[in-house]
Short mmCIF file of C-alpha atoms in Angstrom, two decimals:
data_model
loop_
_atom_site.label_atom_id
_atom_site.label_comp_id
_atom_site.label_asym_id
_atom_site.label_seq_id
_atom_site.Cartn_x
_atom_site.Cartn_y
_atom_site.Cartn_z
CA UNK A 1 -33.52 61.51 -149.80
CA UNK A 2 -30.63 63.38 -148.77
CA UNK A 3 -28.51 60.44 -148.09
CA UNK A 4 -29.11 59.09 -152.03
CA UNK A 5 -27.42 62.93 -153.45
CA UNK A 6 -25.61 62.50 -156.45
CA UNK A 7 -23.47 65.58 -157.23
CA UNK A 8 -22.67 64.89 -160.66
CA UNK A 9 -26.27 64.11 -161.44
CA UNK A 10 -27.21 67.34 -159.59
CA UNK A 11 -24.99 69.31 -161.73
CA UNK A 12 -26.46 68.30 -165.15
CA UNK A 13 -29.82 68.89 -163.34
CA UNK A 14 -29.37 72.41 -162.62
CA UNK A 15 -28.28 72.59 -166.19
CA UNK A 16 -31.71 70.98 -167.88
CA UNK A 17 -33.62 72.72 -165.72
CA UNK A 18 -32.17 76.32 -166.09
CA UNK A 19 -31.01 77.37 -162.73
CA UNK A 20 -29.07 79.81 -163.54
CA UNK A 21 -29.71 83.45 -162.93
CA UNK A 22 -32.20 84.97 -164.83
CA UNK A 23 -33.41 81.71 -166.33
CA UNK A 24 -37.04 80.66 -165.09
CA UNK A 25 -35.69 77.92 -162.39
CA UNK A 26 -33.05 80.30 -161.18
CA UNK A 27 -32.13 79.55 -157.76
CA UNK A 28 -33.74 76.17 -157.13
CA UNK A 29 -31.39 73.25 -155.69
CA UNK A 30 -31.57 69.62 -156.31
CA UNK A 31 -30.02 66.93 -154.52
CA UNK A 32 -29.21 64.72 -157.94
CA UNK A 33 -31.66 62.24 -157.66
CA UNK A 34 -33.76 60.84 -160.65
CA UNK A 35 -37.61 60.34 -160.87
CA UNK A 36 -37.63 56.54 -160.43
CA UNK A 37 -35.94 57.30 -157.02
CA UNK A 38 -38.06 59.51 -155.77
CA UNK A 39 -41.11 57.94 -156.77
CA UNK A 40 -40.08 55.09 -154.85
CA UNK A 41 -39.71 57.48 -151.76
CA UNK A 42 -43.48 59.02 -152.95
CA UNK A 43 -45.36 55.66 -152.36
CA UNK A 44 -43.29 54.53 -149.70
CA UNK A 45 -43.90 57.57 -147.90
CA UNK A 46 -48.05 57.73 -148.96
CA UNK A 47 -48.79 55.15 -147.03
CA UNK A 48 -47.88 56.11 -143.53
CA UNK A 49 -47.50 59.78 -143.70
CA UNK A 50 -50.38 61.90 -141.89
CA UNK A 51 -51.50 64.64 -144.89
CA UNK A 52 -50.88 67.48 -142.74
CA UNK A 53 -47.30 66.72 -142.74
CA UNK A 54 -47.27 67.05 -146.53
CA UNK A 55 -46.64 70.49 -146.72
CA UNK A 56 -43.58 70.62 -144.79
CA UNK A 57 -42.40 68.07 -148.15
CA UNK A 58 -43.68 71.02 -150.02
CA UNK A 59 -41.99 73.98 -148.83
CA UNK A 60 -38.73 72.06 -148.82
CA UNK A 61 -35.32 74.06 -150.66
CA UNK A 62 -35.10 70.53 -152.48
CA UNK A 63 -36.62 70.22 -155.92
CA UNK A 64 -36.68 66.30 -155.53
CA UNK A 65 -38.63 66.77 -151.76
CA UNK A 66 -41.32 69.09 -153.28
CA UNK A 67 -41.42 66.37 -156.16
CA UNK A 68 -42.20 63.88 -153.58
CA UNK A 69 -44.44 65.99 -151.79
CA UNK A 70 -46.64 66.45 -154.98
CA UNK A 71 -46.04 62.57 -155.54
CA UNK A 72 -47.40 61.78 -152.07
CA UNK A 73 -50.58 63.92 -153.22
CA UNK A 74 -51.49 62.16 -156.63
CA UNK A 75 -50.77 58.60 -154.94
CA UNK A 76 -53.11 59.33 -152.26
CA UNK A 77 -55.90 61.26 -154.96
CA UNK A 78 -55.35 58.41 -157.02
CA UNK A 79 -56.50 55.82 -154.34
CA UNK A 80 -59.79 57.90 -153.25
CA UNK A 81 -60.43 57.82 -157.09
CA UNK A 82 -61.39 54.73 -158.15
CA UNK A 83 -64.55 53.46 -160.21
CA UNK A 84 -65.63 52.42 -156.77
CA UNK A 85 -65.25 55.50 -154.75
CA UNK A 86 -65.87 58.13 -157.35
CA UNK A 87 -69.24 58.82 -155.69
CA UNK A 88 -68.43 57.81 -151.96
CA UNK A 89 -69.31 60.64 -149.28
CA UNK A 90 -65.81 60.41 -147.70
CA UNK A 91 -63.91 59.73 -150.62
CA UNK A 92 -64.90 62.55 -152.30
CA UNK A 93 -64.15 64.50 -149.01
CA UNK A 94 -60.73 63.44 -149.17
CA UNK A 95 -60.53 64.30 -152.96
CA UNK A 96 -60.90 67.64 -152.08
CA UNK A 97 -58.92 68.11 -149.45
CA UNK A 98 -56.02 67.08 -151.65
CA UNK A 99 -56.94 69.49 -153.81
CA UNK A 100 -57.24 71.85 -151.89
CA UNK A 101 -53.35 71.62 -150.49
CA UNK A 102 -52.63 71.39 -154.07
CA UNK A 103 -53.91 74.44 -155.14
CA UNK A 104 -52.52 76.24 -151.63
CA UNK A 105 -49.26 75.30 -152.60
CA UNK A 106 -49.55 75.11 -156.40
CA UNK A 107 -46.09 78.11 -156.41
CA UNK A 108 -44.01 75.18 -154.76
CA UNK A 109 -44.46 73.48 -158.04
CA UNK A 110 -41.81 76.10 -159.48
CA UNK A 111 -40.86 74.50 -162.44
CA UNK A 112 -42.68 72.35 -165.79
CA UNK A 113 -41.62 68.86 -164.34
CA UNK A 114 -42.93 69.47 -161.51
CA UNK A 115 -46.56 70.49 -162.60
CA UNK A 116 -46.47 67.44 -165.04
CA UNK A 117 -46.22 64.98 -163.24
CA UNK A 118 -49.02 66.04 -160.70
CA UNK A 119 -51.49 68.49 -162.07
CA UNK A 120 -53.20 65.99 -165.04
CA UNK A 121 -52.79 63.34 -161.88
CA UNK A 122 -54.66 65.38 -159.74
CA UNK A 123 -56.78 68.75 -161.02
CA UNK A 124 -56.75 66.73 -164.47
CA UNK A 125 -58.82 63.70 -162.74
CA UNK A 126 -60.47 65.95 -160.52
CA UNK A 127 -62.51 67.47 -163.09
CA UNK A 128 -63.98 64.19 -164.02
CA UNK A 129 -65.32 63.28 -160.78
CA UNK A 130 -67.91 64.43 -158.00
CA UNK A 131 -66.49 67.44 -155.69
CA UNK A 132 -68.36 70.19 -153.60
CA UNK A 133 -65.60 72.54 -153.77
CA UNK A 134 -68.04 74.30 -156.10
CA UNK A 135 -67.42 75.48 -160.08
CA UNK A 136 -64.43 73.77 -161.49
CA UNK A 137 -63.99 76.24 -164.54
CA UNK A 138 -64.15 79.00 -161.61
CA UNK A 139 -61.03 76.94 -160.09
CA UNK A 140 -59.14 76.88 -163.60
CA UNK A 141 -59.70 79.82 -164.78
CA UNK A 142 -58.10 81.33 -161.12
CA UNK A 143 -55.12 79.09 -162.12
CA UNK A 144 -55.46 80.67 -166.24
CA UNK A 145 -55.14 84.45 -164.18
CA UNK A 146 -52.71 83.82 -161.95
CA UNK A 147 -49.40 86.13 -162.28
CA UNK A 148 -48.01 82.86 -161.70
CA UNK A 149 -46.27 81.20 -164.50
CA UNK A 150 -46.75 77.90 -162.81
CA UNK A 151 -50.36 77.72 -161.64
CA UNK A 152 -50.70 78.98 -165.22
CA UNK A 153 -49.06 75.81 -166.67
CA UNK A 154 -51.54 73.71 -164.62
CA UNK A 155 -54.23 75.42 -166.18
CA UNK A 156 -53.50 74.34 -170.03
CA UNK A 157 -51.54 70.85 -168.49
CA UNK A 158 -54.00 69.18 -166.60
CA UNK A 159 -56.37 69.04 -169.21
CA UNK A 160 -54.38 66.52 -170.72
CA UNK A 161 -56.41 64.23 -168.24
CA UNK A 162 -59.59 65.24 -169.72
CA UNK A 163 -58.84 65.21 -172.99
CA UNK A 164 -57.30 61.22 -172.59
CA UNK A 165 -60.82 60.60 -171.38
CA UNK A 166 -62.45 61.89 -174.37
CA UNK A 167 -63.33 65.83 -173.53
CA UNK A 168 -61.42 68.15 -175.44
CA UNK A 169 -63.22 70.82 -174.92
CA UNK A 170 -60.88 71.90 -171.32
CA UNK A 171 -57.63 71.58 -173.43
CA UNK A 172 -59.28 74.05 -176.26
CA UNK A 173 -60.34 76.38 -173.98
CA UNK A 174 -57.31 76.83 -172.12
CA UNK A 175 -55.06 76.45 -175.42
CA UNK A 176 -57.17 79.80 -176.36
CA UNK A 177 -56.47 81.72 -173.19
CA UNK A 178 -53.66 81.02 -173.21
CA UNK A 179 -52.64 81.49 -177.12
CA UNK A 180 -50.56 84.88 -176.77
CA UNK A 181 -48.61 83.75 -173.62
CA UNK A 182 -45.22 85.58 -173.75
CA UNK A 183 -43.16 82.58 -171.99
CA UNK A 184 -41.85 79.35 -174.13
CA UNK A 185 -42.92 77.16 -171.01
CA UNK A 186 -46.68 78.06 -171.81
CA UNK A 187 -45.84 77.69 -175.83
CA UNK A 188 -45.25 74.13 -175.43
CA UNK A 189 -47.78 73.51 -173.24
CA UNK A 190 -50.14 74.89 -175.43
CA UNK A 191 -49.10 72.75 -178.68
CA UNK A 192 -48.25 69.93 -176.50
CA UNK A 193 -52.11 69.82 -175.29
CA UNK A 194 -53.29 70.44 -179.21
CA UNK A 195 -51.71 67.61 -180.27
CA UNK A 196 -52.97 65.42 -177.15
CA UNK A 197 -56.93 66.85 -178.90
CA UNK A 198 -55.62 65.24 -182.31
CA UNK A 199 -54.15 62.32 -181.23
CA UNK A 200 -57.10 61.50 -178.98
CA UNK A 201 -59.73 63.17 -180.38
CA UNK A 202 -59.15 63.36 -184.25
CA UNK A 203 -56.95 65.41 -186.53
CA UNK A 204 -60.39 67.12 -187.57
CA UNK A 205 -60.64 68.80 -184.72
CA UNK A 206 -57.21 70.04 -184.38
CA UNK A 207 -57.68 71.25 -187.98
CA UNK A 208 -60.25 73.50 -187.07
CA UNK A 209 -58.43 74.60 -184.29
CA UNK A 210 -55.75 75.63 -186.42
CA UNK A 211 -57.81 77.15 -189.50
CA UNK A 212 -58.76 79.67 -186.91
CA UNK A 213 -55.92 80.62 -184.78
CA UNK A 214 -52.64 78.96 -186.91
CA UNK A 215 -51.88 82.14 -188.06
CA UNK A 216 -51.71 83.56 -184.78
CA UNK A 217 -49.99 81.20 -183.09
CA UNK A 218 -46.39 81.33 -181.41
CA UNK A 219 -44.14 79.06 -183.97
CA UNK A 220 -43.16 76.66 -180.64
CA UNK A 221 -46.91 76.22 -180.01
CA UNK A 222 -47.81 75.48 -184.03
CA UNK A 223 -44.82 72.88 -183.86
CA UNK A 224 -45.43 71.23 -180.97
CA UNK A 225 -49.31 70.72 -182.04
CA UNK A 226 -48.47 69.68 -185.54
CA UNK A 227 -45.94 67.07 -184.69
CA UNK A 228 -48.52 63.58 -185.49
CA UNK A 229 -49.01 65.04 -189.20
CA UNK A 230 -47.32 63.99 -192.24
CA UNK A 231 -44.80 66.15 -193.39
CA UNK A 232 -46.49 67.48 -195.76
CA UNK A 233 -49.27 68.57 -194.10
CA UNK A 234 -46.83 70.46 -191.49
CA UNK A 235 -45.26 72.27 -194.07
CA UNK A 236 -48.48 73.56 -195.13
CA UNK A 237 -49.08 75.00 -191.17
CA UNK A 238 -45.82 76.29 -190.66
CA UNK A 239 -45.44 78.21 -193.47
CA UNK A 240 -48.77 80.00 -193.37
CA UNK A 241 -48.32 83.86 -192.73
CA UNK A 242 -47.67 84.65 -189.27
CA UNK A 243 -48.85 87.44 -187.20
CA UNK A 244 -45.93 86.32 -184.48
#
């Protein structure tokens, strides 16, 4: 990975994803590679690579190496997952064990794009299927208290899995808990996983969502959620009073 750096692409990278001090991603270094790339690197590397040698992906300085750390992890969750191994003994050992890491590294993922593109892919579809690592609202709601804003984010964003397979109900809880979050990050997240409810689930229920907390809600979460409506009908939401 080091030999494909691309300074100027590392540049505008640093820029998008506020590395600059006092900004939430302050500090972090990327080599300049794009997703596609190191996706490729992810499944090349899933294949051969023994799991215990994951974290040392994980702790890497690199942004793009912990990205294809966490890569490594959904490709090889996503192959103990299918219809056909959802209930195998050693399957769903393995499940868990990948979990497991996750969760023991979860402050590697230090910034959104990093949680996105693994925590539906791996909490999110763990919730759906068999595990004996015991209570899995016990597990997200660890995640919901954490003083971390990033295992935070995993709480609210990997319900986006559940809510694609038709059970809203983890996006709505964790869109409540998480309703009064002071950071932006967890705004969008919030509104991002409302509108996932409506889209999937129906605008009715993301209307009653919203006759009971709209008011409440930071303006970045209310937009975000109300972005599949007609105009109209998000002029209506946005300009109700605001206690924000």
């Amino acid at each position: 990975m080091e030999s494909l750096q691309d300074e100027q692409q590392r540049q505008e990278l640093m820029r998008f994803f506020k590395t600059g001090p006092g900004q939430y991603g302050e500090g972090d270094e990327f080599l300049g590679l794009k997703v596609p790339q190191t996706r490729l690197v992810a499944k090349n590397v899933a294949r051969d690579l023994p799991i215990k040698e994951v974290p040392e992906l994980l702790m890497s300085h690199w942004h793009e190496v912990r990205l294809c750390g966490l890569l490594v992890l959904v490709e090889r969750f996503g192959k103990q997952a299918t219809k056909r191994l959802e209930n195998d003994d050693c399957a769903i050992g393995e499940r868990d064990e990948i979990v497991k890491m996750y969760l023991q590294y979860a402050e590697q993922a230090n910034n959104w794009d990093l949680v996105d593109l693994s925590a539906p892919k791996i909490l999110g579809h763990w919730l759906l299927l068999p595990t004996r690592l015991g209570d899995k609202l016990t597990v997200l709601d660890a995640l919901a208290a954490s003083p971390c804003l990033w295992r935070q984010r995993m709480s609210i964003v990997c319900t986006l899995r559940t809510t694609q397979a038709g059970d809203p109900s983890w996006s709505l809880r964790y869109a409540l808990i998480h309703l009064h979050h002071p950071h932006d990050l967890m705004h969008k997240a919030v509104g991002w996983m409302l509108r996932e409810v409506g889209k999937r689930d129906g605008m009715d229920l993301l209307r009653q969502f919203l006759t009971k907390h709209a008011h409440e809600m930071p303006r970045t979460a209310l937009r975000y959620a109300i972005e599949k409506m007609s105009p109209e009908e998000r002029h209506y939401w946005m300009t109700l009073p605001s206690k924000t």
